[in-house]
């Protein structure tokens, strides 16, 4: 026995509502989330928020004062980069619980995914349901 078009719409709305609630929970969980990374030589610590934005840099000793500028610069860039990578990985992990398994979350966060192609592929995978525009008539 097939379900009616009305039942399919109701089911889709229920799934959408569940997805929206799950995403809202992830957004709530992100609030106040911080990632802390200390440099290899323990001279500096970088703190980022859930989106990878630097919110604090701590100099753990006076070692930075005697570092050549290029060395301090490289240490900051390396430590900030690692903190951002960890933040994005954590964010991707949080969203992986609420998005389809095949979603390239990390690529989306890094901006390396072709969103147009991803949407075209998603549209190709939507089955032609009877009564929907474009569905073949029997």
mmCIF file of C-alpha atoms in Angstrom:
data_model
loop_
_atom_site.group_PDB
_atom_site.id
_atom_site.type_symbol
_atom_site.label_atom_id
_atom_site.label_comp_id
_atom_site.label_asym_id
_atom_site.label_seq_id
_atom_site.Cartn_x
_atom_site.Cartn_y
_atom_site.Cartn_z
ATOM 1 C CA UNK A 1 0.000 0.000 0.000
ATOM 2 C CA UNK A 2 1.481 3.315 -1.019
ATOM 3 C CA UNK A 3 1.352 6.389 1.139
ATOM 4 C CA UNK A 4 -0.538 9.428 0.021
ATOM 5 C CA UNK A 5 1.172 12.557 -1.213
ATOM 6 C CA UNK A 6 -0.140 14.359 1.879
ATOM 7 C CA UNK A 7 1.495 11.797 4.191
ATOM 8 C CA UNK A 8 4.803 12.182 2.335
ATOM 9 C CA UNK A 9 4.666 15.961 2.798
ATOM 10 C CA UNK A 10 3.870 15.565 6.511
ATOM 11 C CA UNK A 11 6.780 13.137 6.898
ATOM 12 C CA UNK A 12 9.116 15.555 5.101
ATOM 13 C CA UNK A 13 8.020 18.419 7.369
ATOM 14 C CA UNK A 14 8.616 16.269 10.453
ATOM 15 C CA UNK A 15 12.120 15.349 9.209
ATOM 16 C CA UNK A 16 12.846 19.007 8.469
ATOM 17 C CA UNK A 17 11.745 19.997 11.960
ATOM 18 C CA UNK A 18 13.968 17.320 13.518
ATOM 19 C CA UNK A 19 16.923 18.481 11.407
ATOM 20 C CA UNK A 20 16.377 22.108 12.377
ATOM 21 C CA UNK A 21 16.260 21.180 16.061
ATOM 22 C CA UNK A 22 19.448 19.117 15.759
ATOM 23 C CA UNK A 23 21.281 21.938 13.969
ATOM 24 C CA UNK A 24 20.064 24.437 16.570
ATOM 25 C CA UNK A 25 21.484 22.147 19.271
ATOM 26 C CA UNK A 26 24.866 22.043 17.490
ATOM 27 C CA UNK A 27 24.847 25.835 17.237
ATOM 28 C CA UNK A 28 24.059 26.046 20.948
ATOM 29 C CA UNK A 29 26.851 23.585 21.749
ATOM 30 C CA UNK A 30 29.283 25.718 19.728
ATOM 31 C CA UNK A 31 28.637 28.728 21.951
ATOM 32 C CA UNK A 32 31.570 29.153 24.254
ATOM 33 C CA UNK A 33 33.467 26.226 22.700
ATOM 34 C CA UNK A 34 37.204 26.903 22.717
ATOM 35 C CA UNK A 35 40.224 25.078 21.349
ATOM 36 C CA UNK A 36 43.589 25.637 23.052
ATOM 37 C CA UNK A 37 46.891 24.774 21.364
ATOM 38 C CA UNK A 38 50.338 25.272 22.859
ATOM 39 C CA UNK A 39 53.379 25.614 20.601
ATOM 40 C CA UNK A 40 55.909 22.777 20.413
ATOM 41 C CA UNK A 41 58.420 24.730 22.478
ATOM 42 C CA UNK A 42 55.635 25.690 24.948
ATOM 43 C CA UNK A 43 56.431 29.400 24.518
ATOM 44 C CA UNK A 44 52.945 30.413 23.319
ATOM 45 C CA UNK A 45 49.374 29.212 23.600
ATOM 46 C CA UNK A 46 46.633 30.111 21.099
ATOM 47 C CA UNK A 47 42.927 29.909 21.909
ATOM 48 C CA UNK A 48 40.291 29.864 19.147
ATOM 49 C CA UNK A 49 36.526 29.759 19.177
ATOM 50 C CA UNK A 50 34.484 27.028 17.454
ATOM 51 C CA UNK A 51 34.796 28.762 14.077
ATOM 52 C CA UNK A 52 38.595 28.969 14.316
ATOM 53 C CA UNK A 53 38.794 32.680 15.131
ATOM 54 C CA UNK A 54 41.694 33.543 17.407
ATOM 55 C CA UNK A 55 40.358 34.848 20.704
ATOM 56 C CA UNK A 56 43.540 34.815 22.786
ATOM 57 C CA UNK A 57 47.297 34.414 22.524
ATOM 58 C CA UNK A 58 49.279 33.803 25.687
ATOM 59 C CA UNK A 59 53.027 34.080 26.016
ATOM 60 C CA UNK A 60 53.893 31.405 28.566
ATOM 61 C CA UNK A 61 57.390 32.625 29.301
ATOM 62 C CA UNK A 62 59.741 35.405 28.344
ATOM 63 C CA UNK A 63 61.378 33.191 25.708
ATOM 64 C CA UNK A 64 59.644 35.078 22.920
ATOM 65 C CA UNK A 65 61.658 38.213 23.819
ATOM 66 C CA UNK A 66 64.934 36.620 22.775
ATOM 67 C CA UNK A 67 63.555 34.944 19.636
ATOM 68 C CA UNK A 68 64.500 36.360 16.266
ATOM 69 C CA UNK A 69 61.450 38.014 14.700
ATOM 70 C CA UNK A 70 61.244 35.412 11.916
ATOM 71 C CA UNK A 71 61.265 32.554 14.423
ATOM 72 C CA UNK A 72 58.531 34.132 16.564
ATOM 73 C CA UNK A 73 56.486 34.860 13.461
ATOM 74 C CA UNK A 74 56.802 31.264 12.219
ATOM 75 C CA UNK A 75 55.891 29.939 15.674
ATOM 76 C CA UNK A 76 52.766 32.114 15.803
ATOM 77 C CA UNK A 77 51.674 31.156 12.287
ATOM 78 C CA UNK A 78 52.222 27.449 12.992
ATOM 79 C CA UNK A 79 50.390 27.485 16.332
ATOM 80 C CA UNK A 80 47.480 29.592 15.070
ATOM 81 C CA UNK A 81 47.176 27.300 12.037
ATOM 82 C CA UNK A 82 47.061 24.207 14.222
ATOM 83 C CA UNK A 83 44.448 25.765 16.513
ATOM 84 C CA UNK A 84 42.297 26.648 13.502
ATOM 85 C CA UNK A 85 42.643 23.132 12.040
ATOM 86 C CA UNK A 86 41.580 21.606 15.344
ATOM 87 C CA UNK A 87 38.630 24.019 15.595
ATOM 88 C CA UNK A 88 37.422 23.120 12.100
ATOM 89 C CA UNK A 89 37.841 19.405 12.794
ATOM 90 C CA UNK A 90 35.793 19.772 15.988
ATOM 91 C CA UNK A 91 33.127 21.771 14.159
ATOM 92 C CA UNK A 92 32.982 19.167 11.383
ATOM 93 C CA UNK A 93 32.631 16.438 13.998
ATOM 94 C CA UNK A 94 29.748 18.262 15.664
ATOM 95 C CA UNK A 95 27.899 18.752 12.366
ATOM 96 C CA UNK A 96 28.571 15.200 11.174
ATOM 97 C CA UNK A 97 26.066 14.029 13.788
ATOM 98 C CA UNK A 98 23.245 15.997 12.153
ATOM 99 C CA UNK A 99 24.102 16.024 8.437
ATOM 100 C CA UNK A 100 24.021 13.146 5.951
ATOM 101 C CA UNK A 101 27.092 10.919 6.151
ATOM 102 C CA UNK A 102 28.214 11.730 2.607
ATOM 103 C CA UNK A 103 28.272 15.502 3.242
ATOM 104 C CA UNK A 104 31.836 16.812 2.776
ATOM 105 C CA UNK A 105 31.638 18.926 5.932
ATOM 106 C CA UNK A 106 35.338 19.685 6.354
ATOM 107 C CA UNK A 107 35.668 20.613 2.672
ATOM 108 C CA UNK A 108 32.648 22.907 3.028
ATOM 109 C CA UNK A 109 34.160 24.595 6.090
ATOM 110 C CA UNK A 110 37.497 24.992 4.321
ATOM 111 C CA UNK A 111 35.799 26.399 1.220
ATOM 112 C CA UNK A 112 37.273 23.698 -1.024
ATOM 113 C CA UNK A 113 34.040 22.088 -2.191
ATOM 114 C CA UNK A 114 32.205 23.024 -5.384
ATOM 115 C CA UNK A 115 28.787 23.817 -3.915
ATOM 116 C CA UNK A 116 27.129 24.072 -7.339
ATOM 117 C CA UNK A 117 28.287 20.568 -8.268
ATOM 118 C CA UNK A 118 27.251 19.243 -4.863
ATOM 119 C CA UNK A 119 23.730 20.653 -5.327
ATOM 120 C CA UNK A 120 23.516 19.274 -8.896
ATOM 121 C CA UNK A 121 24.507 15.832 -7.613
ATOM 122 C CA UNK A 122 21.927 16.023 -4.815
ATOM 123 C CA UNK A 123 19.225 16.957 -7.309
ATOM 124 C CA UNK A 124 20.179 13.994 -9.529
ATOM 125 C CA UNK A 125 19.669 11.655 -6.586
ATOM 126 C CA UNK A 126 16.140 12.813 -5.788
ATOM 127 C CA UNK A 127 13.787 10.132 -7.092
ATOM 128 C CA UNK A 128 10.979 11.113 -9.414
ATOM 129 C CA UNK A 129 7.908 10.736 -7.237
ATOM 130 C CA UNK A 130 4.516 10.313 -8.891
ATOM 131 C CA UNK A 131 2.748 13.618 -9.147
ATOM 132 C CA UNK A 132 5.875 15.754 -8.825
ATOM 133 C CA UNK A 133 6.934 18.127 -11.607
ATOM 134 C CA UNK A 134 9.154 16.354 -14.131
ATOM 135 C CA UNK A 135 8.077 12.844 -13.127
ATOM 136 C CA UNK A 136 7.292 10.605 -16.074
ATOM 137 C CA UNK A 137 3.655 9.861 -16.551
ATOM 138 C CA UNK A 138 2.583 6.212 -16.918
#
